[in-house]
Coordinates of C-alpha atoms in Angstrom, one line a residue:
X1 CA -136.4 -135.0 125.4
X2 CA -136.8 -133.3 121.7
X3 CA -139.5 -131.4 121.0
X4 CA -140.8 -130.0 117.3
X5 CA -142.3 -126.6 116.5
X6 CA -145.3 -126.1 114.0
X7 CA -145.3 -122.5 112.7
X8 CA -147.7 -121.5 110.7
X9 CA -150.5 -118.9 110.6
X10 CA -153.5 -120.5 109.5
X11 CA -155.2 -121.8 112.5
X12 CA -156.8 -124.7 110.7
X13 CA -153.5 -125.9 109.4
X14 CA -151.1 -125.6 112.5
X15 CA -154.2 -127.6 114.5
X16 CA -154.1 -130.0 111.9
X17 CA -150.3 -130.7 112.1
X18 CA -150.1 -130.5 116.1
X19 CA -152.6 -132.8 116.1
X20 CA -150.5 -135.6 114.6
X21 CA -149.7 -139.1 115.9
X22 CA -146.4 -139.3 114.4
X23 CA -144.7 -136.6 116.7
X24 CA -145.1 -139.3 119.4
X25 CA -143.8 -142.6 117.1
X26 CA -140.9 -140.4 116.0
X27 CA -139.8 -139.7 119.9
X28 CA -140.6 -136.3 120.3
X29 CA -142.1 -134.9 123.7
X30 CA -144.1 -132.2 122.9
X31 CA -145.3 -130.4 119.8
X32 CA -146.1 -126.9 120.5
X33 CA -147.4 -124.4 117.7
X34 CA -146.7 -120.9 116.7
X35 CA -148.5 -118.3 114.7
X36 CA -145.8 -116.4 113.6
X37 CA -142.5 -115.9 113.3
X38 CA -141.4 -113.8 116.7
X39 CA -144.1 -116.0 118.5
X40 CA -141.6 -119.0 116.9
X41 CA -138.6 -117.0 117.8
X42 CA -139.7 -117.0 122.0
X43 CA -140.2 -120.7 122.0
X44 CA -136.8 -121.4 120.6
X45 CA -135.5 -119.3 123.2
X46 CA -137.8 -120.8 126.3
X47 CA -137.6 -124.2 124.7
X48 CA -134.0 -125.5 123.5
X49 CA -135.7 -129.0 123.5
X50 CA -136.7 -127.8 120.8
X51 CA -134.8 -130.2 117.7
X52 CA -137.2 -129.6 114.1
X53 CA -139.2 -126.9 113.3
X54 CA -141.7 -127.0 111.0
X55 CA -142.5 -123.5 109.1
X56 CA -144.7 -122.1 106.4
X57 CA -142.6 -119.7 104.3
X58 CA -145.1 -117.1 103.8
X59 CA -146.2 -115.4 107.1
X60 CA -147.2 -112.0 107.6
X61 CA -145.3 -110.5 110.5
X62 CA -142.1 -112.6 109.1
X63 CA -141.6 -114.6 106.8
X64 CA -140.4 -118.4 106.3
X65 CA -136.7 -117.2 105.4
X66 CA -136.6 -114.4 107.9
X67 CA -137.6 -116.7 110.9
X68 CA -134.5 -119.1 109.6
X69 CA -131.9 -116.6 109.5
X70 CA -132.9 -114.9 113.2
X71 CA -133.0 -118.7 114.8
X72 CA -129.6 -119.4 113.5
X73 CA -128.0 -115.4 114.1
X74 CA -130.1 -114.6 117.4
X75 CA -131.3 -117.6 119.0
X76 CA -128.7 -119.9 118.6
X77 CA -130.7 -122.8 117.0
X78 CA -128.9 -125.8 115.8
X79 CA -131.8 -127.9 114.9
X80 CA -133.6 -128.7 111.6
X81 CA -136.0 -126.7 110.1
X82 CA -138.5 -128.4 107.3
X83 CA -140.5 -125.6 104.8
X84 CA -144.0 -125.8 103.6
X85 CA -144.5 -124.1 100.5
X86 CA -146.8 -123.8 97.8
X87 CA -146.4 -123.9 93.8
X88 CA -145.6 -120.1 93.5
X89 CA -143.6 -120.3 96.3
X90 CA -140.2 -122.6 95.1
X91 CA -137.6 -119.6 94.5
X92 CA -138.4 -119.1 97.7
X93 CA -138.3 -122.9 98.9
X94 CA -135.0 -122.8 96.8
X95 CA -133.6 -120.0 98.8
X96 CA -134.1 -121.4 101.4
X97 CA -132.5 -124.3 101.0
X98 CA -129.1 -122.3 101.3
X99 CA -129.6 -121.8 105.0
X100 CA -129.3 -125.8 105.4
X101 CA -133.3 -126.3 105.3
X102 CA -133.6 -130.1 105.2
X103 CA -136.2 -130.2 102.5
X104 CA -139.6 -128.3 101.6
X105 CA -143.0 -130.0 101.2
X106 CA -145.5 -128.7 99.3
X107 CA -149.4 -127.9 100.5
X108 CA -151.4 -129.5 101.3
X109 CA -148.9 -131.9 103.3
X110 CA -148.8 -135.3 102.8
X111 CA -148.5 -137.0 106.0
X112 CA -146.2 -139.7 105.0
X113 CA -144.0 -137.2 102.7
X114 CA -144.0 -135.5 106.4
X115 CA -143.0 -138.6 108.1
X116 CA -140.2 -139.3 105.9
X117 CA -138.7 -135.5 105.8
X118 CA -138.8 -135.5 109.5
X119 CA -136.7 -139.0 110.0
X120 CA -134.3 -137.7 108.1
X121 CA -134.1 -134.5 109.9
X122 CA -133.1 -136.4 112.9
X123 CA -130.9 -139.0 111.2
X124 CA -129.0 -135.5 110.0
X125 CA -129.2 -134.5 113.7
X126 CA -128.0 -138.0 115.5
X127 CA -125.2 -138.0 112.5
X128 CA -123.8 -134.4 113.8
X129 CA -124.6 -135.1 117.4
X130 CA -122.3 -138.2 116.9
X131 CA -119.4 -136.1 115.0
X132 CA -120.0 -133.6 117.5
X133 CA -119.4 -136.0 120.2
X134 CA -116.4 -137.3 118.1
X135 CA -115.0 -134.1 117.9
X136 CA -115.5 -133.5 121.7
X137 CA -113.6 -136.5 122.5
X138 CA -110.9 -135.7 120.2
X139 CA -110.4 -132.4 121.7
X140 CA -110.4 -133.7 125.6
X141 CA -108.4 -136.6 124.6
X142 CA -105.4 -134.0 123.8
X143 CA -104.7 -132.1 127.0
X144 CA -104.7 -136.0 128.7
X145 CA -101.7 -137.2 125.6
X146 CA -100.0 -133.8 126.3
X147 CA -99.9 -134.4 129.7
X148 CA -98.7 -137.7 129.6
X149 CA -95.9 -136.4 126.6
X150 CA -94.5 -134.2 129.7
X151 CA -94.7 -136.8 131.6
X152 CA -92.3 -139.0 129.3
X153 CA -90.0 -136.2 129.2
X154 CA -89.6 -135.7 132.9
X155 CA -89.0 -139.3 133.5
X156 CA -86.5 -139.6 130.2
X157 CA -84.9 -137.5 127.6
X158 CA -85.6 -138.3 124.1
X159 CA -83.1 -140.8 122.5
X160 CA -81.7 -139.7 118.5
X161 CA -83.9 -141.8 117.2
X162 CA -87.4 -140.2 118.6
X163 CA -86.3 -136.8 118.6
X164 CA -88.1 -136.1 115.4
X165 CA -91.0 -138.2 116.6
X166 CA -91.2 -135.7 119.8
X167 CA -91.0 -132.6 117.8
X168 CA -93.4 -133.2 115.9
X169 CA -95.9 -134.0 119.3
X170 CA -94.3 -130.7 120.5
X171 CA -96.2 -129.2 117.7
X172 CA -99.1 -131.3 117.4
X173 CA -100.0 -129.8 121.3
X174 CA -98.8 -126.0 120.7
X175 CA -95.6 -126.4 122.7
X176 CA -92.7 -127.2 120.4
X177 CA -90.9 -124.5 122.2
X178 CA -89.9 -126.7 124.4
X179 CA -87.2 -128.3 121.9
X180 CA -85.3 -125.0 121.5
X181 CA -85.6 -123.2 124.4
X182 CA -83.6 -122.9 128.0
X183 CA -86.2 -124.4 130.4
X184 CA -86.9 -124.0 133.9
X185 CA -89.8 -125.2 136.3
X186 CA -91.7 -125.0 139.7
X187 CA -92.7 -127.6 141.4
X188 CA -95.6 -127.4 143.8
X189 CA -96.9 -130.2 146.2
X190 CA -99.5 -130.2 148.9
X191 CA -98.6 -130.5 152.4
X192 CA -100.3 -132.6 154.7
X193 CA -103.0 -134.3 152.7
X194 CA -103.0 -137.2 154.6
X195 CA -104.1 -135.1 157.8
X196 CA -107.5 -134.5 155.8
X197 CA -107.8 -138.1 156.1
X198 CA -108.1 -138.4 160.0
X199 CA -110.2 -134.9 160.1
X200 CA -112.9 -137.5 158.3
X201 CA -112.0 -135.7 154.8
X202 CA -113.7 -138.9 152.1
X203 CA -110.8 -140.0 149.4
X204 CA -113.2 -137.9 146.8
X205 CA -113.3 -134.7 149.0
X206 CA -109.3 -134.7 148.9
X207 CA -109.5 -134.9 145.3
X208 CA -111.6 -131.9 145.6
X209 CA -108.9 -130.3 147.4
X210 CA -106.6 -131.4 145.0
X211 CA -108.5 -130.2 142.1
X212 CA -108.6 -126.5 144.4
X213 CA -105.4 -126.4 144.3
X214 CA -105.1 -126.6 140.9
X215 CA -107.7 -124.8 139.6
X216 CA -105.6 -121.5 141.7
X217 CA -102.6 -122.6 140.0
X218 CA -103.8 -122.3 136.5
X219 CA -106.2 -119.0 137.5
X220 CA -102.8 -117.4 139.0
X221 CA -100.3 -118.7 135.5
X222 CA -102.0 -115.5 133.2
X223 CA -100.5 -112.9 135.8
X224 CA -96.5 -114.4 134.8
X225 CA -97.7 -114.2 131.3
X226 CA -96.1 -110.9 130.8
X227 CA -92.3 -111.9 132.4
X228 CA -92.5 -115.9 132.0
X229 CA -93.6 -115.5 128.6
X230 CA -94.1 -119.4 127.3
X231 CA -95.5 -122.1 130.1
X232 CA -96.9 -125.3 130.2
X233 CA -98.5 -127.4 133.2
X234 CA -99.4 -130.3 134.0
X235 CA -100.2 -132.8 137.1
X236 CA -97.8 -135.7 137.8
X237 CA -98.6 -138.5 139.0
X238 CA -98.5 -140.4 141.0
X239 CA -97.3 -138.3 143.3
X240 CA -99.8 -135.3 142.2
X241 CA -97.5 -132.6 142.3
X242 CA -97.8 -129.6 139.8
X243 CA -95.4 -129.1 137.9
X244 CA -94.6 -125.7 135.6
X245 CA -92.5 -125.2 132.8
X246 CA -91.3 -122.4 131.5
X247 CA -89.2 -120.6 128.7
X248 CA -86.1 -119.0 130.3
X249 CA -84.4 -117.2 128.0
X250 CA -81.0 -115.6 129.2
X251 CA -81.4 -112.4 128.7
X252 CA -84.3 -112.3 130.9
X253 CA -83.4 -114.9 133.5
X254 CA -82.1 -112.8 136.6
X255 CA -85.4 -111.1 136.2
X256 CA -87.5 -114.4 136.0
X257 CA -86.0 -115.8 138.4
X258 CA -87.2 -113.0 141.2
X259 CA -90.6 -112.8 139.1
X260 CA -90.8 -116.9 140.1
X261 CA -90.0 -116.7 143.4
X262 CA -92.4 -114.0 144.0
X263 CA -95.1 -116.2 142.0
X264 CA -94.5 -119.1 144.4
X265 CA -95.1 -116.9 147.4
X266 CA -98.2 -115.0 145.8
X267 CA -99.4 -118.8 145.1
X268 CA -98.6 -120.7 148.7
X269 CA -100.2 -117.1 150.3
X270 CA -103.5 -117.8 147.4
X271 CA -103.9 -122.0 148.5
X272 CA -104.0 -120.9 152.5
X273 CA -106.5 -118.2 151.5
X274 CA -109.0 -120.2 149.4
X275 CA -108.6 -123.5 149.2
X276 CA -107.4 -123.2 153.2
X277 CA -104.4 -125.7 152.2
X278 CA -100.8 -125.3 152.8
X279 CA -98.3 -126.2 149.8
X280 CA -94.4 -126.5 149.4
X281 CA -93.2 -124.8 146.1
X282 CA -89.5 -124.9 144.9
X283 CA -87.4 -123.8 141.6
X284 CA -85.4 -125.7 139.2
X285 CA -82.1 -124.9 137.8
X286 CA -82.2 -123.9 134.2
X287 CA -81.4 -126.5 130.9
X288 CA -82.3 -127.7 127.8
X289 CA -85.3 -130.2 127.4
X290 CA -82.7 -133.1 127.5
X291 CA -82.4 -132.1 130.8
X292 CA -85.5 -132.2 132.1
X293 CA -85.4 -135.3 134.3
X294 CA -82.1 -134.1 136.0
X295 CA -83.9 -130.7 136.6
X296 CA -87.2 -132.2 138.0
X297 CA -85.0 -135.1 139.9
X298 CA -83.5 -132.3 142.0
X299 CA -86.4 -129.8 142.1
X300 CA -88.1 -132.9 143.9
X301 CA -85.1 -133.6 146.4
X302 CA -85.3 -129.6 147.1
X303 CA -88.7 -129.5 147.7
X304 CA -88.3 -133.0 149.8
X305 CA -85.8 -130.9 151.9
X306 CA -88.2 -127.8 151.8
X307 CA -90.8 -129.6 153.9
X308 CA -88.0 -131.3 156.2
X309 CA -85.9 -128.1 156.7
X310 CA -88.7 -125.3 155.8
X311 CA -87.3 -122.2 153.3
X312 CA -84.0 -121.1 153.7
X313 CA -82.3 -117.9 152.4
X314 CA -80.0 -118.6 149.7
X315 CA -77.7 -115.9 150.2
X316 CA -77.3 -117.3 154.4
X317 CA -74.4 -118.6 155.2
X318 CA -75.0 -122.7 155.8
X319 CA -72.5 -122.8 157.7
X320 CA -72.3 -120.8 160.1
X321 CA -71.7 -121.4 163.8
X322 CA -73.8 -121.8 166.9
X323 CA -72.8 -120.2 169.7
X324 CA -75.3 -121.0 172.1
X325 CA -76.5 -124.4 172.6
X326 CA -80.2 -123.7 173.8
X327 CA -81.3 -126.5 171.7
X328 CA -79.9 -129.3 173.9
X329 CA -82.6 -129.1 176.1
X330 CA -84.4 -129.9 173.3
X331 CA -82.5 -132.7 171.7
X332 CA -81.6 -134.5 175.2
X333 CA -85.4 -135.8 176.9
X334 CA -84.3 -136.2 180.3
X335 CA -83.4 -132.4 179.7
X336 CA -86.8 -131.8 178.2
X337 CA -88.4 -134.0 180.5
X338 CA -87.4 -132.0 183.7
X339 CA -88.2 -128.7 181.9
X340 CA -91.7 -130.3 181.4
X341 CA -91.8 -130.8 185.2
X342 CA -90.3 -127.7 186.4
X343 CA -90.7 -125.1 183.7
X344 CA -93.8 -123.2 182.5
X345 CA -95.7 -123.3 179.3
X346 CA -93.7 -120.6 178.2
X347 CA -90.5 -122.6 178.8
X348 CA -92.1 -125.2 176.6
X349 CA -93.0 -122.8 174.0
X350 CA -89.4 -121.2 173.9
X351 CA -88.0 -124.6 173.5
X352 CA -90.0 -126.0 171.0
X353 CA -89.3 -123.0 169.0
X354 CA -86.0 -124.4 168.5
X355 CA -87.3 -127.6 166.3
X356 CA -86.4 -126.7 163.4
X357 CA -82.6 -126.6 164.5
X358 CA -83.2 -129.8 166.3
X359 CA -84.6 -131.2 162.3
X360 CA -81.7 -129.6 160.9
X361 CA -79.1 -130.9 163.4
X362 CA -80.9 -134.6 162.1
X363 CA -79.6 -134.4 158.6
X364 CA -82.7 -136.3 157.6
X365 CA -82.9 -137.0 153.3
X366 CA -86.1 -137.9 153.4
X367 CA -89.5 -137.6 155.2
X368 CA -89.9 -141.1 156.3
X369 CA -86.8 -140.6 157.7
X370 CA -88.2 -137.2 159.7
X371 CA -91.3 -139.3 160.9
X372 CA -89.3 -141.8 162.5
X373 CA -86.8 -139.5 164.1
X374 CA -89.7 -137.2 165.3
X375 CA -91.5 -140.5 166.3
X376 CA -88.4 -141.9 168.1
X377 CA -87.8 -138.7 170.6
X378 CA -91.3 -138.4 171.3
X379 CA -91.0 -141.6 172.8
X380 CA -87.8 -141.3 174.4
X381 CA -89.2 -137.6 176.1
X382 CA -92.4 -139.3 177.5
X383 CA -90.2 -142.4 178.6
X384 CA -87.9 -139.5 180.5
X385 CA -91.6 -138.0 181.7
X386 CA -92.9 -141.0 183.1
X387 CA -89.6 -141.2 185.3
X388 CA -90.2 -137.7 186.4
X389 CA -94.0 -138.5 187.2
X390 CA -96.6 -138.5 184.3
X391 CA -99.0 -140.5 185.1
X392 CA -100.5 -140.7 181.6
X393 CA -99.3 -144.2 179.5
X394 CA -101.8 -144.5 176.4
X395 CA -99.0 -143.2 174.2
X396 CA -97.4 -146.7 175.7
X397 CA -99.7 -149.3 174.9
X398 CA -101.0 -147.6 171.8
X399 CA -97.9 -145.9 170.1
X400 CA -99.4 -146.8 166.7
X401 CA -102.0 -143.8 167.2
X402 CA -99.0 -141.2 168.0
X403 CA -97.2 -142.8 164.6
X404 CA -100.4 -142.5 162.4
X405 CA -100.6 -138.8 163.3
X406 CA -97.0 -137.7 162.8
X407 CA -96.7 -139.9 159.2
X408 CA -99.8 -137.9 158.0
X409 CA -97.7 -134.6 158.2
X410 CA -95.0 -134.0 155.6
X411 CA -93.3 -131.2 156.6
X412 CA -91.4 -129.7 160.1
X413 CA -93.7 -126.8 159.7
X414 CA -96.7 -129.0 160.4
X415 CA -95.3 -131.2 163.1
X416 CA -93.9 -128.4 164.6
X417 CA -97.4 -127.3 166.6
X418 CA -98.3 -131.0 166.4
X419 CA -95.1 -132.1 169.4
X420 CA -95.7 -128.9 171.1
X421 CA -99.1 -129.9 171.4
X422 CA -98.0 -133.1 173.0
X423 CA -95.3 -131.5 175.4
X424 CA -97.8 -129.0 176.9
X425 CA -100.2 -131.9 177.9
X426 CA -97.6 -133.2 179.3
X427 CA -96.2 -130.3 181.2
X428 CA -99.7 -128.8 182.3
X429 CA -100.1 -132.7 183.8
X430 CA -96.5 -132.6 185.6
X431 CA -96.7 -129.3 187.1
X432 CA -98.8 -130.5 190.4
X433 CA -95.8 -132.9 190.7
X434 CA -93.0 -131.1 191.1
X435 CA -90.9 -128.4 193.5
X436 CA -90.6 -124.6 191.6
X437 CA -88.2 -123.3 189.1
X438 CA -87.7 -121.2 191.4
X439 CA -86.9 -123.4 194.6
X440 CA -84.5 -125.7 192.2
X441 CA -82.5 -122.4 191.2
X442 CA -82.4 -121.1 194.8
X443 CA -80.7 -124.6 195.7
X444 CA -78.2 -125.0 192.9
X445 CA -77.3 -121.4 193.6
X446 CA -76.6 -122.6 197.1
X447 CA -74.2 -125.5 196.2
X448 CA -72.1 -123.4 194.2
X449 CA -72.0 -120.3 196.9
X450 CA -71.0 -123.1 199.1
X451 CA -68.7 -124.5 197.1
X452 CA -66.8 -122.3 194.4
X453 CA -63.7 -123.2 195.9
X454 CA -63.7 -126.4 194.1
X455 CA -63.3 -127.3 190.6
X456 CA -67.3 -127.8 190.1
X457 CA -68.8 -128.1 187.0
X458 CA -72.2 -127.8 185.8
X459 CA -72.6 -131.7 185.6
X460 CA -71.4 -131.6 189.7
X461 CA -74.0 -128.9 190.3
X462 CA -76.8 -131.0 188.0
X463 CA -76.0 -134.1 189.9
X464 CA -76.8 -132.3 193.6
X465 CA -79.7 -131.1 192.4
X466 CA -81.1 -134.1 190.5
X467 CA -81.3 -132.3 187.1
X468 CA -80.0 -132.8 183.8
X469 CA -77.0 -130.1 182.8
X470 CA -78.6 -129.1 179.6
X471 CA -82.3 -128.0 181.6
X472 CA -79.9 -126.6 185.0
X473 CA -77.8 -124.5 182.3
X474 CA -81.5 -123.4 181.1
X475 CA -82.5 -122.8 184.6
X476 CA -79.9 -120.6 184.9
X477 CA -80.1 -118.2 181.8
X478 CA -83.4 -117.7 182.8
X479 CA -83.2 -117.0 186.6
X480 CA -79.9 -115.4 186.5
X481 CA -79.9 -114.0 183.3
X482 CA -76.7 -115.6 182.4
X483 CA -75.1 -118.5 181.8
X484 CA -73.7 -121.1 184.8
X485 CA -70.4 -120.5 183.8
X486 CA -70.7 -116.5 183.5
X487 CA -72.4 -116.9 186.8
X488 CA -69.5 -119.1 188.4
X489 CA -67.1 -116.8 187.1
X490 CA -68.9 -114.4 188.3
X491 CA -68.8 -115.4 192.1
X492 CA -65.2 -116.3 191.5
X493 CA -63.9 -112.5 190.4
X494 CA -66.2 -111.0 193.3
X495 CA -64.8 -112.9 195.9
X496 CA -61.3 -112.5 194.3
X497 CA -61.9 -108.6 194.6
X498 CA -62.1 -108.8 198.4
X499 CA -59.7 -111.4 198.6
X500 CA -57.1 -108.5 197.4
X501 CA -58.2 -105.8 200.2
X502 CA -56.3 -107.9 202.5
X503 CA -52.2 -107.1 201.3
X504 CA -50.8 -110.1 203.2
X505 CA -52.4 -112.4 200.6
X506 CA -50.1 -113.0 197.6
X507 CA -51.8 -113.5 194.1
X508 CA -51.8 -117.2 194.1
X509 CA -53.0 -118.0 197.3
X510 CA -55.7 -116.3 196.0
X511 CA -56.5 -117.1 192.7
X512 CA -56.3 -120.6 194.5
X513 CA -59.0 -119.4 197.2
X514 CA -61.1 -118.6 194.4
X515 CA -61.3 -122.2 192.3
X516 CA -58.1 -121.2 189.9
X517 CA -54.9 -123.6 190.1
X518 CA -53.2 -121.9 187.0
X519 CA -52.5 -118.1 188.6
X520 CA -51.7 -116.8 185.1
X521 CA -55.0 -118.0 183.7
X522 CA -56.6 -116.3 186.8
X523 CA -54.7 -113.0 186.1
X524 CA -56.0 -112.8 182.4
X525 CA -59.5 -113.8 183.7
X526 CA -59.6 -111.0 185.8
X527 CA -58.5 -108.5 183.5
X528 CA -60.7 -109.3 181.2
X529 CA -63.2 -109.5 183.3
X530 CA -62.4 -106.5 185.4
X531 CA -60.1 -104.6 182.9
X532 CA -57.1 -104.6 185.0
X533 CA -54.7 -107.3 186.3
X534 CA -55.5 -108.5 190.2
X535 CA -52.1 -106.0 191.1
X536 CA -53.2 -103.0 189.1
X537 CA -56.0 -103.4 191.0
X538 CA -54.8 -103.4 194.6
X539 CA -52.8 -100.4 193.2
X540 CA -55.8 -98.4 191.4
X541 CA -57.4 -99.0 195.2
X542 CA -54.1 -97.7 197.0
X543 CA -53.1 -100.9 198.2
X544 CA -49.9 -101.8 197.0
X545 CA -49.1 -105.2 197.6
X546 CA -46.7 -107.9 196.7
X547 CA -47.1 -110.8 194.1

C-alpha cells in the first residue's frame, strides 16, 4: 500500500495537510509528516511505501531542492515529489522543476489544486510502473526466445533462405558468434530422477532439483571463461538436459578439450556435493553451426551409452581380450544361483563387481533396452534360487514392483548396488539351506583324485557334485587358488613324476596312466610344466630309462 509524506516545518501547516480526507479517497495508507528535510530523508529510507511527497521548498536545516536531490542520489526514491512555494519563491519552484518535480503549488494550498496535482502524480507513477513492467517482460521474454532459437538449431540447421533471418537473431541475443565459429558442446543430464519419485520426492521438489542442478552449472560456466572463451546455455526440453556451447577455435582446441573434460568432472564432483544428485556429462565433436544437430545427435547417443557402459578411457584399447571368464558366473543364474547358496557375501560382492562387463557383454543401445535385460536375469537368477531353496516368492507374484524400481534408474552405475542389494537378500536367506563351500570343494576334489585317469572335464566333475561348471570353476580359484584345469594338470604331472621312478614303465604307458592318449602332447606338457621332457627327467634323477 502507498503512502505520502508531508514535509514541512510549520507545525500548523503540516497538521493541516495530514489531516486531510483526500489521502484516503486517493488510496493512500498512511500519511506521515516530517519537519525537516533529514527527518524526511529517514522515512524514505524506513518507509519505501512511500509513493508522493509533499515538500515546502524553504526549510531551515535543508531546503526544498536539497531534500530532492538526496532522495533521488542517497535514498533511492522513485516516487513523486509535489513543491509548495510561495510568490518569492518561483526561481526556486522553477529549479526545481528540473529534478522531475510534478508541479508546485503555491501557499496557502488549495485543497482541490492539491487534489488534482496529486492524481496526476500517480497517473505519472501507474504510467512508468506499467512501462516498467513492459520493459521487464520484454527483457524476461528474451532469454525464453533465445533459448528456444538454440533449440531450433539443435533440432535443424538453417536452410539458405533463413540464414540471414538467424543472423540477425544471433545478434539480436549477443551470440552471433555462433555463425562463424567452430562449435563444440557438453551435454549434461541427471541420473536417476525417477528414483526421487519413489523416495516420495513431489513432481515440484524434482523441479527443485532440477533447477539445483542448474543453478551449479551456470555458477561453475565463469571459471572456463578464461580457456572456453565464448559459451552459451540453455535447458532442452523435453528431455531437460543441459546443454553447453562453446567457441572452439583451432588453435586452442587440444587445450579446450582437456580444460572440458576437467570442467565435466569439477561439475559431476560439484552436483553430488550440493545438490546431492548424480549426473552423466559427455563431449561433442567439433563443427560449424550447420552441424549442430549431427553434433548434439551423437553427444546424446554417447551420453545414452555413458549411463549404460559408465566412462571409458579413450585411449583403452576396446578391444581387447578376456582372458579369464570370472564373469560367467555372473551371466549364467543357475551359476549365480548356487554361488548364492554356497558362497559368502563376499563371493556375492566379488561377482557383482563384475556387472559392468556383464552390461558390456549385452551390447545394449539404449536404456530401455538395459532395464529389460537387467529385469530379465533377475528373474531368471531368482527362478534358479527358488530351485536351490529360497523360500521367498513376492518378486513372483508381484514382478511389476521389481520392474518399477530398476526403470527408475538410468544408468549401470545406479543399478549396480541396486541387484547386489537383491542378491545378498537372497544369499543371506539361502545360507541356512545349504552344505559349505568348503564340504562341496573337498568332494569335487575327491572325484577328480579318484578319477584323473579318465578324460574328465569340469562339466563331468560339476555333474557329480550337483553344481553348475561356471560356480565349480569359481569354487575352485578360490579354494585352490587356481583354476580346475591348472589343478587337474596339476595332479596329472605329480603323479606322472612318480610314475617315472619306476624304469620299467615306458613313456606312454605312462602319459596314458596319467589321463594323456597323445604321448607327444604329454611330453610338451611336462616340459612346460616341469622344464624338462619326462626322459631328461629320469636322467637329471639318475635313472636312465628307455622310451
Amino acid at each position: 500500500m502507498r503512502k505520502v509524506l508531508i514535509v514541512e516545518d510549520e507545525p500548523q501547516i503540516r497538521s493541516g495537510l495530514l489531516g486531510l480526507a483526500l489521502w484516503q479517497e486517493l488510496g493512500f495508507e498512511e500519511a506521515i509528516g516530517a519537519e525537516d528535510g533529514e527527518e524526511a530523508l529517514e522515512a524514505v529510507r524506513l518507509s519505501p511505501d512511500v509513493r508522493v511527497v509533499v515538500t515546502d521548498i524553504r526549510m531551515e536545516r535543508m531546503s526544498g531542492l536539497e531534500l530532492i536531490r538526496r532522495l533521488q542520489d542517497e535514498a533511492g526514491f522513485s516516487g513523486k515529489v509535489v513543491i509548495l512555494s510561495g510568490y518569492d519563491d518561483f526561481q526556486y519552484a522553477r529549479q526545481a522543476m528540473n529534478y522531475g518535480v510534478v508541479d508546485f503549488l503555491l501557499k496557502p494550498v488549495d485543497v482541490a489544486e492539491l487534489k488534482q496535482v496529486v492524481v496526476k502524480a500517480l497517473a505519472l507513477l501507474e504510467r512508468e510502473e506499467r512501462r516498467k513492467m513492459s520493459l521487464y517482460l520484454v527483457e524476461g521474454a528474451i532469454p525464453k526466445l533465445r533459448e528456444e532459437l538454440l533449440q531450433d538449431l539443435l533440432e535443424r540447421a538453417p536452410g539458405p533462405a533463413s540464414e540471414e533471418q538467424v543472423r540477425r537473431q544471433l545478434t539480436q541475443y549477443g551470440i552471433e558468434w555462433l555463425a562463424d565459429r567452430r562449435l563444440v558442446m557438453l551435454v549434461l543430464e541427471a541420473d536417476n530422477l525417477k528414483a526421487f519419485a519413489q523416495m516420495g520426492y513431489t513432481e515440484k521438489e524434482r523441479e527443485r532439483v532440477r533447477f539445483a542442478i542448474g543453478n551449479v552449472l551456470e555458477h561453475s560456466l565463469p571459471e572456463q571463461a578464461d580457456i572456453a572463451g565464448d559459451y552459451v546455455w540453455l535447458r532442452s526440453r523435453p528431455e531437460g538436459r543441459w546443454i553447453v556451447i562453446f567457441s572452439a577455435e583451432s588453435a586452442r582446441n587440444s587445450e579446450l578439450l582437456r580444460r572440458l573434460r576437467e570442467f565435466k568432472t569439477l561439475l559431476i564432483a560439484r552436483l553430488k556435493q550440493y545438490v546431492k544428485a548424480s549426473a552423466t556429462a559427455v563431449i561433442s565433436d567439433e563443427g560449424d553451426m550447420a552441424a549442430l544437430p549431427e553434433l548434439y545427435e551423437e553427444a546424446c547417443r554417447r551420453l545414452t551409452q555413458t549411463k549404460i557402459y559408465g566412462e571409458t578411457d579413450e585411449d583403452a584399447d576396446q578391444e581387447a581380450p578376456q582372458t579369464f571368464r570370472d564373469v560367467d558366473v555372473l551371466t549364467e543364474p543357475r551359476a549365480l544361483a548356487e554361488l548364492l547358496k554356497h558362497g559368502d557375501e563376499q563371493d556375492v560382492r566379488e561377482a557383482m563387481s563384475l556387472f559392468p562387463v556383464m552390461v558390456r557383454e549385452w551390447g545394449v543401445e539404449q536404456l530401455r533396452d538395459l532395464h529389460h535385460r537387467v529385469f530379465e536375469w533377475l528373474l531368471d537368477v531368482f527362478e534358479e534360487a527358488r530351485r536351490a531353496g529360497w523360500k521367498r516368492e513376492d518378486w513372483k507374484k508381484r514382478p511389476l514392483l521389481v520392474w518399477e524400481r530398476i526403470e527408475a534408474l538410468d544408468t549401470s552405475e545406479a543399478l549396480q548396488p541396486l541387484a547386489l542389494d537383491y542378491l545378498l537378500q537372497a544369499n543371506a536367506e539361502l545360507q541356512g539351506e545349504s552344505a559349505s563351500r568348503s564340504q562341496i570343494f573337498e568332494k569335487a576334489k575327491q572325484f577328480i583324485d579318484e578319477r584323473f585317469r579318465e578324460p574328465i572335464t569340469v562339466q563331468t566333475v560339476a555333474e557329480h557334485v550337483y553344481l553348475s561348471p561356471e560356480w565349480l570353476s569359481t569354487l575352485f580359484k578360490k579354494n585352490a587358488g587356481m583354476t580346475f584345469l591348472d589343478y587337474l594338470t596339476h595332479l596329472r604331472i605329480e603323479k606322472a613324476k612318480e610314475l617315472l621312478q619306476d624304469v620299467s614303465l615306458k613313456i606312454y604307458q605312462i602319459s596314458g596312466e596319467v589321463g594323456y592318449r597323445d604321448t607327444v602332447y604329454f611330453s610338451k606338457l611336462f616340459k612346460r610344466k616341469v622344464g624338462c621332457t619326462p626322459n631328461e627327467y629320469r636322467n637329471l634323477k639318475g635313472l636312465g630309462g628307455d622310451d
